[in-house]
Each structure stands twice: as structure tokens, then as C-alpha cells.
Short mmCIF file of C-alpha atoms and ligand atoms in Angstrom, two decimals:
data_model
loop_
_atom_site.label_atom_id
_atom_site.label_comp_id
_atom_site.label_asym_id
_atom_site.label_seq_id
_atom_site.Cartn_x
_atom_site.Cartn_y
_atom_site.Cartn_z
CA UNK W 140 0.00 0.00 0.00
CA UNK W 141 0.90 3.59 -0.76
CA UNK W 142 2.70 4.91 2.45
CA UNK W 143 1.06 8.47 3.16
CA UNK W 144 3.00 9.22 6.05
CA UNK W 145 6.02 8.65 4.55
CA UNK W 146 5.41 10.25 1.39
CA UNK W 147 4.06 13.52 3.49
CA UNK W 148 7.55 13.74 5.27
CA UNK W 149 8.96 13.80 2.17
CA UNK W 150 6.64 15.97 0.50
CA UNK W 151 7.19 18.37 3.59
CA UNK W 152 11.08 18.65 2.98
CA UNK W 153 9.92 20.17 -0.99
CA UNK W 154 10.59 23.46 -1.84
CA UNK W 155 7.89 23.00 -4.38
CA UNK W 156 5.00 23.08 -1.63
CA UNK W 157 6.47 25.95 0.14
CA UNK W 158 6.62 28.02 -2.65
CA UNK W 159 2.98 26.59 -3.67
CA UNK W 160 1.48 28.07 -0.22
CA UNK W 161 0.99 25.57 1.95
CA UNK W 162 4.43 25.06 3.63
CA UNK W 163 2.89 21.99 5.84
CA UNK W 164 3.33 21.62 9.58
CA UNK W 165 2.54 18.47 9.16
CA UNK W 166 2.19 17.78 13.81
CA UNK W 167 -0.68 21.24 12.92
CA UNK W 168 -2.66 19.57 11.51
CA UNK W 169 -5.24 16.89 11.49
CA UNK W 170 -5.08 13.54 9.59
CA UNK W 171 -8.43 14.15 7.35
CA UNK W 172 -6.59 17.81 6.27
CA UNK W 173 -3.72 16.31 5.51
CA UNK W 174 -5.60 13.53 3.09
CA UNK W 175 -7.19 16.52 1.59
CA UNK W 176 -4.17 18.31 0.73
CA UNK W 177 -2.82 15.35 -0.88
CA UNK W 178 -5.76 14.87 -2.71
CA UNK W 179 -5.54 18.64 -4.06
CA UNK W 180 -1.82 18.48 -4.20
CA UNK W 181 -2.35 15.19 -6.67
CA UNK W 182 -3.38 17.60 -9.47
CA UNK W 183 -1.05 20.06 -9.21
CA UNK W 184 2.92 21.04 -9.06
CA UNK W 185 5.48 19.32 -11.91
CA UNK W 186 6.16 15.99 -12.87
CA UNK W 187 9.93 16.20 -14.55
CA UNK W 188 10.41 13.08 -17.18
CA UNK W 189 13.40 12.69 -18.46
CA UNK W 190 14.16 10.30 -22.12
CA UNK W 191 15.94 10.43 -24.99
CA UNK W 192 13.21 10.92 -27.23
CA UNK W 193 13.38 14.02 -29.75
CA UNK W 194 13.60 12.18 -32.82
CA UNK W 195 10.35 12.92 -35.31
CA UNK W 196 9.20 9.84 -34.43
CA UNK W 197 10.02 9.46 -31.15
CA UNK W 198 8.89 12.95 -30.02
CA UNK W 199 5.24 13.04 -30.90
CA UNK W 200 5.52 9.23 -29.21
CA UNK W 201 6.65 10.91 -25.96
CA UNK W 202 3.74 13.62 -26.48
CA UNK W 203 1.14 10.81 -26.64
CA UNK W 204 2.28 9.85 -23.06
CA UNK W 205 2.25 13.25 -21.57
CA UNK W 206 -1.11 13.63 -23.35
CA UNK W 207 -2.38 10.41 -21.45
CA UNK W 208 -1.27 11.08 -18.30
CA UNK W 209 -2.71 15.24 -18.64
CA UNK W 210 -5.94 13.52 -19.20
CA UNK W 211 -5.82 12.12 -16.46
CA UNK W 212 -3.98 14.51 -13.74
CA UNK W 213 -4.59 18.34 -15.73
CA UNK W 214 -3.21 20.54 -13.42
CA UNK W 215 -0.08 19.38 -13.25
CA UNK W 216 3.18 20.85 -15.30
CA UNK W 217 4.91 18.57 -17.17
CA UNK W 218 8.87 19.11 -17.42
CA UNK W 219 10.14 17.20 -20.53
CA UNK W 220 14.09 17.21 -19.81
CA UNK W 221 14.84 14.59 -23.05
CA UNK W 222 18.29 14.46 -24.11
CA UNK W 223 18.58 13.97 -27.82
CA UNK W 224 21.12 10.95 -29.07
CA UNK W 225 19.35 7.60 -29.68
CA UNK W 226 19.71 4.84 -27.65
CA UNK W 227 20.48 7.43 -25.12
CA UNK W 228 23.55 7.50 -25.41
CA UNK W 229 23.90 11.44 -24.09
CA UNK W 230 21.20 10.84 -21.93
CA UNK W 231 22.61 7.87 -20.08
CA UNK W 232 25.78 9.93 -18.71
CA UNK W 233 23.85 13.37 -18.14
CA UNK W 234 21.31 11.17 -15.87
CA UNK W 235 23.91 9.66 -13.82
CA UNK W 236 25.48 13.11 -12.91
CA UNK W 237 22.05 14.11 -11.84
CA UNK W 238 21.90 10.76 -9.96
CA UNK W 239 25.31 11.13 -8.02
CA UNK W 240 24.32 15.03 -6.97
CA UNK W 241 21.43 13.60 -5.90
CA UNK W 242 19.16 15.38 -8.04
CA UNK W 243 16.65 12.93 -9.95
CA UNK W 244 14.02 13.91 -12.28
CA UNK W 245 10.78 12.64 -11.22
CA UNK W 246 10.89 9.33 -13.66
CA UNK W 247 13.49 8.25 -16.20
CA UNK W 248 13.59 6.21 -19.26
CA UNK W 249 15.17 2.56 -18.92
CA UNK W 250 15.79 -0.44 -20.34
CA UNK W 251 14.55 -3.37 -18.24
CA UNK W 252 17.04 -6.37 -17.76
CA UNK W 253 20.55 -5.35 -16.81
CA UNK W 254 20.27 -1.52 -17.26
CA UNK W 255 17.64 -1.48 -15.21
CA UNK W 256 18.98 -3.36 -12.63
CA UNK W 257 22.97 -3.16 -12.42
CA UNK W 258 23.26 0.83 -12.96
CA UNK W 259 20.20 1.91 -10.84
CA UNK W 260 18.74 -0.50 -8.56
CA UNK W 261 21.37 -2.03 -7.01
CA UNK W 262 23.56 1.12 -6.48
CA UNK W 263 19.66 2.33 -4.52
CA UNK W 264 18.90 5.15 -7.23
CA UNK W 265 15.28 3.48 -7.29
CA UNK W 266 12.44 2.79 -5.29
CA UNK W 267 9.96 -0.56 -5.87
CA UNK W 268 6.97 -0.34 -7.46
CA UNK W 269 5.48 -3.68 -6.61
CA UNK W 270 2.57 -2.25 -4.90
CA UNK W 271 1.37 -0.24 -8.44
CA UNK W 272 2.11 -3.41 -10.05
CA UNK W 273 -0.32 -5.47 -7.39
CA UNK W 274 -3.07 -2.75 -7.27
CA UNK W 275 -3.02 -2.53 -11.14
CA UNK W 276 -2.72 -6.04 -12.05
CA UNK W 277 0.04 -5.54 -13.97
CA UNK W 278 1.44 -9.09 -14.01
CA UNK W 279 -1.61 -10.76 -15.18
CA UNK W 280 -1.52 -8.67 -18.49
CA UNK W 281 2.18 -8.95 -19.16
CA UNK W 282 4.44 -11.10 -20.30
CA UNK W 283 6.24 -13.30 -17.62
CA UNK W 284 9.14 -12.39 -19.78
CA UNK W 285 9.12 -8.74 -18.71
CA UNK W 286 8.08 -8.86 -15.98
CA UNK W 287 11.06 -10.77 -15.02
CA UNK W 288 13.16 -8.32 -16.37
CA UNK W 289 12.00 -4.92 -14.24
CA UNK W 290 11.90 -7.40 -11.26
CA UNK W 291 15.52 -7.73 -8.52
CA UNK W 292 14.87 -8.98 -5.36
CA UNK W 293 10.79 -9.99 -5.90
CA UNK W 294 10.32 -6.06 -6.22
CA UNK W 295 9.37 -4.68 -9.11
CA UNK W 296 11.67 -1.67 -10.83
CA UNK W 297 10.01 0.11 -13.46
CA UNK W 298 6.73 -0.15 -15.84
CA UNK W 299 7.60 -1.11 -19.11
CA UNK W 300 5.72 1.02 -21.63
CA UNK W 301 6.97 -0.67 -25.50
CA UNK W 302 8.42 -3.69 -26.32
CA UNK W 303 11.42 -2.73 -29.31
CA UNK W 304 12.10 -5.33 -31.72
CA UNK W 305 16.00 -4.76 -32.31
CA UNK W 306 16.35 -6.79 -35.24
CA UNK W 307 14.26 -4.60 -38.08
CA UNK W 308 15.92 -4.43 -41.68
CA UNK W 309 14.04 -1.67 -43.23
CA UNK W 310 14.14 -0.61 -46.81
CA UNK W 311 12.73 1.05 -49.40
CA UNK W 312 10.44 -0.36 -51.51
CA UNK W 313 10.45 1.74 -54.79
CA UNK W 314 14.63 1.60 -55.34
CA UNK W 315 14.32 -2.56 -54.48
CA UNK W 316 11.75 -2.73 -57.44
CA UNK W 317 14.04 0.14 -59.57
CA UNK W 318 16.79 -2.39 -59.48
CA UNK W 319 14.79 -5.14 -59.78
CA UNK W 320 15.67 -6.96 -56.42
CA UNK W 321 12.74 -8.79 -54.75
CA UNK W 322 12.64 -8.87 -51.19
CA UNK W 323 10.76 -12.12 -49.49
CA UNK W 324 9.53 -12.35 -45.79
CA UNK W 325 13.09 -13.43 -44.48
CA UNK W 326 16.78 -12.90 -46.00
CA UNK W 327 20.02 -14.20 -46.24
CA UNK W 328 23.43 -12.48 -45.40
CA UNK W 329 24.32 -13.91 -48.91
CA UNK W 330 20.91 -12.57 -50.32
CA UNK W 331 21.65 -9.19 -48.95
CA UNK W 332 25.31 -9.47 -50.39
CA UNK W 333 23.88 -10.35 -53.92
CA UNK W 334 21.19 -7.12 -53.54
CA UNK W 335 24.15 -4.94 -52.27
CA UNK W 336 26.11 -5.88 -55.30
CA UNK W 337 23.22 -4.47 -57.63
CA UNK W 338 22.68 -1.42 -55.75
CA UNK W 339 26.35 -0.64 -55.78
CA UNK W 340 26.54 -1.00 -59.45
CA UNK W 341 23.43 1.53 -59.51
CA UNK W 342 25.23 3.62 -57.39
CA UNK W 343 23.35 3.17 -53.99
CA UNK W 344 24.85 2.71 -50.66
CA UNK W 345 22.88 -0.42 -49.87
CA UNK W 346 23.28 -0.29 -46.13
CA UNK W 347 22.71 3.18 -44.50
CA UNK W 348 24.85 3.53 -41.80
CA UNK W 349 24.82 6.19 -39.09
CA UNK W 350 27.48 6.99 -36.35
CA UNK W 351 26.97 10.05 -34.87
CA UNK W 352 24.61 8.56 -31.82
CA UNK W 353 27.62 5.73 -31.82
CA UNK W 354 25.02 2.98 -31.24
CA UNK W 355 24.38 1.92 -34.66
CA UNK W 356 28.13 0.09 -35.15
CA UNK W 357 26.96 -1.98 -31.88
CA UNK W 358 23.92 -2.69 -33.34
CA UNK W 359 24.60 -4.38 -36.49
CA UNK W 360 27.14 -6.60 -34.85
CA UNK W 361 25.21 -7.80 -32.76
CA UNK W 362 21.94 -8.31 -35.38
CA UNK W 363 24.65 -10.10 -37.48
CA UNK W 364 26.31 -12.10 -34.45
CA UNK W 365 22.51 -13.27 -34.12
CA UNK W 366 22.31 -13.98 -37.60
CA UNK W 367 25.06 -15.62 -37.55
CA UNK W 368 25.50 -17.85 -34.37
CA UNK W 369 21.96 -18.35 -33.81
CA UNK W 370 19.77 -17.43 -30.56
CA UNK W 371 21.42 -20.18 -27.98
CA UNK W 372 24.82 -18.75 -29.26
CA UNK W 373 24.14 -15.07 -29.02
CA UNK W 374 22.44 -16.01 -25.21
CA UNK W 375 25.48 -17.77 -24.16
CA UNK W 376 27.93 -15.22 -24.96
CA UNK W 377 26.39 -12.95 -22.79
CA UNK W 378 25.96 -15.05 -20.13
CA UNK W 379 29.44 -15.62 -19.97
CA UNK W 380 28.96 -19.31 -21.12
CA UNK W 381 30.64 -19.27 -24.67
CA UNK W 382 34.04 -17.42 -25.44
CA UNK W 383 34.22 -14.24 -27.16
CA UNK W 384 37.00 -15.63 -29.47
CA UNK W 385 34.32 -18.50 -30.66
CA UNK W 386 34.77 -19.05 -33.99
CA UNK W 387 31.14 -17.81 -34.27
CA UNK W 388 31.93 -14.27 -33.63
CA UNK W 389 34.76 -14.05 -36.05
CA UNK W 390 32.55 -15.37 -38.58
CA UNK W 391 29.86 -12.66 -37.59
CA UNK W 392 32.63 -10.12 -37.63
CA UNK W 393 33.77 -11.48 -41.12
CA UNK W 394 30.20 -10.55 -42.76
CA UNK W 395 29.49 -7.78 -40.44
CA UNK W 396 33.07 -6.30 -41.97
CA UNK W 397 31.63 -7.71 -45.74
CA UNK W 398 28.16 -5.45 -44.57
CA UNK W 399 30.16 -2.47 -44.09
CA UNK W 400 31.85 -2.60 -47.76
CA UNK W 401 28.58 -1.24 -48.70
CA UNK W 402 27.77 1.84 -46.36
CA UNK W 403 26.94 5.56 -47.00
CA UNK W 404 29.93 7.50 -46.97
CA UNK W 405 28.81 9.93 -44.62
CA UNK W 406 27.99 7.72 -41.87
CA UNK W 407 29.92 9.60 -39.04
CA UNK W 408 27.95 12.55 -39.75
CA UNK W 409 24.32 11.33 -39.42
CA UNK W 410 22.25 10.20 -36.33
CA UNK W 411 20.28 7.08 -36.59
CA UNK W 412 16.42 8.60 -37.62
CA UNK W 413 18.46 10.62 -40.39
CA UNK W 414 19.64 7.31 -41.44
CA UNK W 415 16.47 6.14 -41.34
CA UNK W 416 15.51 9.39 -43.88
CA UNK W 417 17.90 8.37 -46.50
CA UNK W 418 16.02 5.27 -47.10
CA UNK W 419 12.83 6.87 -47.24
CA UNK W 420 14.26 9.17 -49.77
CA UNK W 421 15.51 6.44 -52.21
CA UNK W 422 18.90 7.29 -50.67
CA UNK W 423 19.99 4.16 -49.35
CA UNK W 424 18.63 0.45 -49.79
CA UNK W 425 18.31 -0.84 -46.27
CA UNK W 426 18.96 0.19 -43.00
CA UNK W 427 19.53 -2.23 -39.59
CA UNK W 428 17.42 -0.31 -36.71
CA UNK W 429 15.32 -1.28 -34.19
CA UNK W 430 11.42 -1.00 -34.74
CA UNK W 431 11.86 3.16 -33.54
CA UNK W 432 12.58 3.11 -37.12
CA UNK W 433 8.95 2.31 -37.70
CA UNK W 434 8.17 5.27 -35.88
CA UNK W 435 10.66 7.61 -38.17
CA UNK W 436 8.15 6.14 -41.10
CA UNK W 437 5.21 7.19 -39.26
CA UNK W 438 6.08 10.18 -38.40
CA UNK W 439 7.11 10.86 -42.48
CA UNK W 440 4.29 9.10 -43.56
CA UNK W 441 6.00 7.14 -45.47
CA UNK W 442 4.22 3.33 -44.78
CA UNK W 443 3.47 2.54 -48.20
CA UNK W 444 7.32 2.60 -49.18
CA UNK W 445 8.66 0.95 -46.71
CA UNK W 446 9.39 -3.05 -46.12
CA UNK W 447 10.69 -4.63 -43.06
CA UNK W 448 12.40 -7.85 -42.72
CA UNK W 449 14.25 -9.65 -40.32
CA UNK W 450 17.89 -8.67 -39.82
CA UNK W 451 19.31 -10.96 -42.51
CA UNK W 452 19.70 -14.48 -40.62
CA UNK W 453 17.80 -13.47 -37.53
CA UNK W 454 14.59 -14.55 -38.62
CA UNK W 455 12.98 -16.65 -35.88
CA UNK W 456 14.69 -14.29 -33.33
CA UNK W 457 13.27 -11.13 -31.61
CA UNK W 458 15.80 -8.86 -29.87
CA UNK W 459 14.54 -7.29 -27.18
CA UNK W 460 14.61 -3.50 -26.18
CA UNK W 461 11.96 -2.80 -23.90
CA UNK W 462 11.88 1.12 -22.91
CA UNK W 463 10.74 1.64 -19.21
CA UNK W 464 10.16 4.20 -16.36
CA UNK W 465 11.08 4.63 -13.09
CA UNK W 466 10.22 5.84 -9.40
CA UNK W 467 12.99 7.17 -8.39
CA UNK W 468 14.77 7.57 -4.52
CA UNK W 469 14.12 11.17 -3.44
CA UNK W 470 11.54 12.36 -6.75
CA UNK W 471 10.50 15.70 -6.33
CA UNK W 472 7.10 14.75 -6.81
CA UNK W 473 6.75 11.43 -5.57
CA UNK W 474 3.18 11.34 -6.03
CA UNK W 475 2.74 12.76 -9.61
CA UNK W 476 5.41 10.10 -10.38
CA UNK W 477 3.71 7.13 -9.23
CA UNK W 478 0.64 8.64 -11.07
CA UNK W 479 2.75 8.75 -13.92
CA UNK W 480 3.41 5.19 -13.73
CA UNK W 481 0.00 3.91 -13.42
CA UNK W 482 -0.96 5.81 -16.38
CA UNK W 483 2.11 3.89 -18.11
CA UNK W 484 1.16 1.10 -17.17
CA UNK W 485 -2.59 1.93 -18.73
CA UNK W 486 -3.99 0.07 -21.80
CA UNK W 487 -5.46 2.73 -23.30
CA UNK W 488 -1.76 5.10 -22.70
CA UNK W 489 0.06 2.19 -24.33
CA UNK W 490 -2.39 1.64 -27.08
CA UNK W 491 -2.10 5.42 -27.96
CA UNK W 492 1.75 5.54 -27.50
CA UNK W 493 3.19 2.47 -29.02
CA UNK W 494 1.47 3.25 -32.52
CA UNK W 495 3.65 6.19 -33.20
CA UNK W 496 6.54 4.63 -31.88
CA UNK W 497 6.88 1.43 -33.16
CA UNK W 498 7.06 -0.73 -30.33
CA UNK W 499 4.48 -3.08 -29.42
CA UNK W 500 2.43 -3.02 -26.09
CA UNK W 501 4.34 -4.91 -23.02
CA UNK W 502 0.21 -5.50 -22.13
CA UNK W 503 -1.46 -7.99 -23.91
CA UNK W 504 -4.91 -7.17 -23.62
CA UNK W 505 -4.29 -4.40 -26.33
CA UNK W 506 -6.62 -4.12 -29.00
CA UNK W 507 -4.73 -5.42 -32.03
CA UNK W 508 -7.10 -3.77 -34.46
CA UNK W 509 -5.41 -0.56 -33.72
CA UNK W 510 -2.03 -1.44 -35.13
CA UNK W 511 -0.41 -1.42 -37.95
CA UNK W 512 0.43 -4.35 -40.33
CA UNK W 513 4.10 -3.74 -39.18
CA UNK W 514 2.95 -3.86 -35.39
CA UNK W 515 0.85 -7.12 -36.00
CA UNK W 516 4.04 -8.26 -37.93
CA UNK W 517 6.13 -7.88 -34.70
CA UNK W 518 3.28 -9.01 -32.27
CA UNK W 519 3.36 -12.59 -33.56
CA UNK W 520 7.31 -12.54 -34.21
CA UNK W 521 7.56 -11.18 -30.68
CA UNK W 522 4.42 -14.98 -29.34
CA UNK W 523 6.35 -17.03 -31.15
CA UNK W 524 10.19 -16.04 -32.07
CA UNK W 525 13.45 -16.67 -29.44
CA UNK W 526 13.67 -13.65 -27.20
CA UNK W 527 16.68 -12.31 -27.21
CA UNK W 528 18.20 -9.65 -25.22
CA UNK W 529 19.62 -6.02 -27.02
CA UNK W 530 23.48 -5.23 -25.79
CA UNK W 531 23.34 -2.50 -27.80
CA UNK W 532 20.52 -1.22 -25.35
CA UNK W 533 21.60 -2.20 -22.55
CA UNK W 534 19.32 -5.20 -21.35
CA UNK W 535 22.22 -8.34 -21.95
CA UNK W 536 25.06 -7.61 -19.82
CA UNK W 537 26.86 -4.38 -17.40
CA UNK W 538 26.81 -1.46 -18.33
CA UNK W 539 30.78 -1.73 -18.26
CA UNK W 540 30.72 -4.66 -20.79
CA UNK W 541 28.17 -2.56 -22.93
CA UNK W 542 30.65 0.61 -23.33
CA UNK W 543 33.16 -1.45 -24.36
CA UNK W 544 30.78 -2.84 -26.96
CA UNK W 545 29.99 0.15 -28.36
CA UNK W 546 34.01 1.45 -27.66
CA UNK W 547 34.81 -1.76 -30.24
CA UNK W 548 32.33 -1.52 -32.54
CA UNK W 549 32.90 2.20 -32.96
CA UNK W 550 36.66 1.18 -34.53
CA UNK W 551 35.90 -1.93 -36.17
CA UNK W 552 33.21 0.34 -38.40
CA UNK W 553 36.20 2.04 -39.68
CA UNK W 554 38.98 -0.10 -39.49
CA UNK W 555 37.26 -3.56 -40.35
CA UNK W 556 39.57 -5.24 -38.36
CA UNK W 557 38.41 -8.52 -37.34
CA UNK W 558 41.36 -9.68 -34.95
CA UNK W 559 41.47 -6.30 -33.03
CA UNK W 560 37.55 -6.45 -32.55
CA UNK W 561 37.61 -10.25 -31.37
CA UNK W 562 40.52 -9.39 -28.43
CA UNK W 563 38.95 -6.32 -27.62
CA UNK W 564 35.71 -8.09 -26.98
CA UNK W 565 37.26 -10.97 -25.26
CA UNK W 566 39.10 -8.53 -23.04
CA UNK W 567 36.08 -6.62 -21.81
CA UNK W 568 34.15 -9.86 -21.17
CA UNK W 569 37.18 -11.09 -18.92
CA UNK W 570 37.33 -7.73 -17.09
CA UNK W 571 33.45 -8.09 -16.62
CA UNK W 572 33.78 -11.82 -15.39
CA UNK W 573 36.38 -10.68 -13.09
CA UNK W 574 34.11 -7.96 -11.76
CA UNK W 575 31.44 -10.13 -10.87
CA UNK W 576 33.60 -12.46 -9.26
C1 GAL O 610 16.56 2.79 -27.81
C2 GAL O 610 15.20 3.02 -27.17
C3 GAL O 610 14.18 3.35 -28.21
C4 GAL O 610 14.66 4.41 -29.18
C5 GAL O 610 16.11 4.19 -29.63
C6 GAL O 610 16.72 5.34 -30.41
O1 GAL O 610 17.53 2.56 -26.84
O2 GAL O 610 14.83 1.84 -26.50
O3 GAL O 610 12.99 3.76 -27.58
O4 GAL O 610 14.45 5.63 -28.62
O5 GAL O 610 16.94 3.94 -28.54
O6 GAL O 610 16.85 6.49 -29.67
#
């Protein structure tokens, strides 16, 4: 159950209700006053969310959420402190300064799995949320799967709000049928090869590439480790199980390198949704993104150009990125967070949010009919395919092992070196076993 007293003591320490009017002496007054003032005070101060969501697609996403939970809770002022760089990748550092100073927003944006758990729950940045999750009946209308995930301890973490599916190869329709390459429901790394090899002689990069956010590099490795080791591979390597220096990754770094033969030029220049642009434009064949892509095509209006298949090789697979929010320790507005979170947690917030998107709903008694072709496309993949977890996001391993991830990939996209990539990955995965220890 909600603790009142304790949230009034806290509430009583707040600038915020000092400057409002009603600095509280709480021993004044009587118990049915203060359950009034809370009441009042429910609708009213700020409720500070910070994300990494300012793409075109992801903004308007992000708006559907405020939107939901304004409906619902109108006099409050909603602080939108979003960071750009995708896969938060600004975000994720600014955050943590604010964390260490002791100065949290009222909710942030978070991967469940190991994000979630090893860089703020454990260190005691968050506060459970199992009671929301018993009073709404949140575990009977999600997957077991996530719930798992935003769970440490038998508390629950943070309310997922859209389930990503990593492992999207996006492209455009019109230059596939200029060039005369058909695209069927799954492909190949050779198919892809044999497609890049037409679009090169046309002229096209066939693989748009973008490395300003840093993320991307990551990314495709690890779609094409998946394509190429397979789902029990991919799982064991991040569970410390299988050896980086497998002969599975080099192979994955072999066509990941063979991939990269066939990038934009400009790829350090652009962030991921304006990679995602250049194949809408005819600019670029295909492009490896998670399903935010989808909501970069929504938000251009630009469905009826745009096909979607598996990462080539990962078809059967679903890599998971599943965006989140927490309570944290010490909100400013402990209240109008948790209210946040409920409405999260709401089928009718999630049915409005995940359309624009891209992600599917975590809950599972949303109405289907809403979504669109691509959405029903990932809802089965996502009841029937291997589950995989995203590195590149955060939810397979520390954060340590995931910067030096990104720290490798970021090279090997330039340098194509295959040996380098393979000791620097086996290095950070020693490091991290040592760590954990
Ligand atoms: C992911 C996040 C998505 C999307 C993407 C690009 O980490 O889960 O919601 O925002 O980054 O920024």
C-alpha cells in the first residue's frame, strides 16, 4: 500500500510546496486535512520526465504519453528534460550526474534487464513499485518475460511502456523494385550481399549507416552475431557461457566487416532517424534499426514505401529493447510520479503511444485492431520467435561490458579489423567476469 505518512515527510522537505502556499506543519494539523491536501496536491505542481526521445518519431511518441497522463492529472506541469542521441547515449551519462548530486528527475527512461537493474537499482537510485504493479494487475496482463526483467529482489523496478524489436531491416520499396531486387519475408546475409552488389553498381549505398549517436556500429554486430550464431549462441555469450573468441563471432565479424563494404559515406555525420531518412528518400537500400525506425516512417508518412524484414539471418529471433520508467529515490514529486506510472502502465496510454513509436504493447490485452500491419508483424514474431536480449541497449550484460561494446564496434566500423575487434571483446568480457567475481 501507498505509504502516506512517509510520502508527506517527504513531501514536507519540498521546496515546491512551500513556494505553492501551503508550507505543511505536518504535527498542525489533522489527519483528514492532511488527506485533503494530498488529494488537491495530486493535481497540481510538476512531474519532470526525463528520455531520450526528440527524434520525429520518437517525439510526438513521448507527447502521446504526456497527453495520457494530462488527461488524467490536468493541473499538473509537465517538465520534458529529453536528451537527444538515440539509444540514449547522451542521456545515459547526463542522468547519472544528476543521480550522483542527488538530483533525480521525477521518472526516467530505462531499459529493463541489466540496465535497469545493475546501474540503478542495485547502487539504490530506485524505489519498488510492486505495490502499483499489485493494485493494477500488472502481471496478469504482461508477459512473464518482462516482468522478469524490471523485477531484482521480488520487487518490481520500473513499468515497461513498449516492447522494441532490435532486429528490423528496413528498406525502401520503390529503389528494391528500380533495381529489380525482390525482397521475401526473411533474407540471407548472402541474399543481402547479392542485392548490395546491384545497388552498388546503380550507385546506392545499400546499407545506411549512421554513427553520430555511436550505437548503430553496436547494433549491427550484434543483429549479425545473431544472424550468424543463432539465438542459444548469441544467449550464451552474454551469459558468460561461450568465449568471445568463438569461432562464431569471427565469422559474424567477417560478414558484419563484408556489410560495411557497402555503407553511405557519410555515416559519421548522421544520427540514426536521419539514417532512417535516406532510405525513405531512395537514398539508401536498407537500414539495420530497431522498430523506432517504424516510428521515423510514421512520423514521415511514409508506410506505403517501406518493407521490413528480419535482420538478414535473424529470422525466428526477436531482440529485445523494452523502454521503461522509473520511481525514483528522493523524486520531487513522488506522487505525480507514481501517477505517472499507473498511467504507463494503462492500456489505453500504451495503445495510444506504441502506434507512433513502433514498439508493441508490453500489455497484452491491447486491442490489435489498432495497429499497424508492421505492429501485428512484430506481435506474432515477438508470441512465437526466441527472445533475445539487445546489448546495444543495454538489457544483456553491465553497463561496463556494454561501453566497451559500443568502444569496439565504434573502430571496427572504420577499421574492419576482425582480430582487433575479437581481443577487444574478449578482453572486456574477462574484465566483466572478473568484476562479478
Ligand atoms: C533505444 C530506445 C528506443 C529508441 C532508440 C533510439 O535505446 O529503447 O525507444 O528511442 O533507442 O533512440
Amino acid at each position: 500500500m501507498y505509504d502516506v505518512k512517509k510520502a508527506m515527510t517527504a513531501r514536507a522537505s519540498r521546496r515546491e510546496i512551500v513556494k505553492g502556499g501551503a508550507a505543511l506543519g505536518v504535527g498542525a494539523l489533522g489527519l483528514g486535512r492532511l488527506d485533503n491536501r494530498i488529494a488537491a496536491a495530486q493535481d497540481g505542481g510538476t512531474l519532470e520526465v526525463f528520455s531520450w526521445w526528440t527524434s520525429p518519431g520518437e517525439a510526438p511518441a513521448l507527447q502521446a504519453l504526456f497527453d495520457a497522463y494530462l488527461a488524467a492529472h490536468p493541473g499538473v506541469e509537465i517538465i520534458n528534460a529529453a536528451v537527444a542521441g538515440g539509444a540514449g547515449v547522451n542521456a545515459i551519462a547526463v542522468l547519472q550526474t544528476r543521480l550522483q548530486g542527488n538530483q533525480p528527475p521525477d521518472s526516467w527512461q530505462t531499459h529493463i534487464g541489466r540496465e535497469l537493474i545493475d546501474q540503478y537499482v542495485v547502487p539504490g537510485y530506485c524505489e519498488p513499485i510492486t505495490d502499483i504493479y499489485t493494485a493494477e494487475g500488472w502481471a496478469d496482463v504482461m508477459p512473464e518475460a518482462l516482468v522478469e526483467q524490471a523485477t531484482w529482489e521480488s520487487e518490481q523496478y520500473s513499468i515497461p511502456v513498449g516492447v522494441h524489436r532490435g532486429n528490423g531491416f528496413w528498406y525502401n520499396r520503390q529503389v528494391m523494385a528500380d533495381n529489380g531486387i525482390e525482397v521475401g519475408d526473411t533474407m540471407s546475409i548472402e541474399e543481402f550481399m547479392t542485392a548490395a552488389d546491384t545497388l552498388q553498381s546503380a550507385g546506392i549505398p545499400a546499407l545506411a549507416l549512421a554513427m553520430k549517436d555511436t550505437f548503430p556500429g553496436a547494433q549491427l554486430f550484434e543483429n549479425t552475431l545473431l544472424g550468424v550464431a543463432g539465438a542459444e549462441t548469441y544467449n550464451a555469450l552474454f551469459r558468460g557461457e561461450t568465449s568471445w573468441d568463438d569461432q562464431a563471432v569471427r565469422d559474424a565479424a567477417d560478414a558484419t566487416a563484408a556489410m560495411l563494404d557497402y555503407v553511405n559515406e557519410d555515416f559519421s555525420a548522421l544520427s540514426w532517424d536521419q539514417a532512417v531518412a535516406l532510405v525513405i528518400e531512395g537514398g539508401a537500400g536498407f537500414n539495420s534499426m530497431g522498430d523506432w525506425a517504424y516510428g521515423e516512417v510514421v512520423a514521415r508518412n511514409a508506410q506505403d514505401n517501406i518493407g521490413w524484414v528480419s535482420h538478414p539471418g535473424t529470422a525466428g529471433s526477436f531482440v529485445l529493447v523494452v523502454d521503461s520508467f522509473t520511481l525514483p529515490v528522493g523524486a520531487p514529486n513522488p506522487e505525480n510520479a507514481r501517477n505517472w506510472l499507473t498511467v504507463l502502465g494503462s492500456k489505453e496510454a500504451q495503445e495510444a503511444f506504441n502506434p507512433l513509436k513502433g514498439s508493441i504493447p508490453p500489455r497484452t490485452d491491447a486491442n490489435r485492431e489498432l495497429f499497424s500491419p508492421y505492429h501485428q508483424w512484430s506481435m506474432d514474431s515477438f508470441a512465437n520467435d526466441a527472445l533475445v536480449p539487445s546489448c546495444a541497449h543495454g538489457q544483456a550484460s553491465s553497463p561496463a561490458f556494454k561501453q566497451a561494446f559500443y568502444d569496439a564496434s565504434t573502430s571496427f566500423v572504420t577499421d574492419k579489423d576482425v582480430d582487433t575487434y575479437i581481443a577487444m571483446l574478449s578482453d572486456a568480457a574477462a574484465m566483466d567476469a572478473e568484476a562479478t567475481a
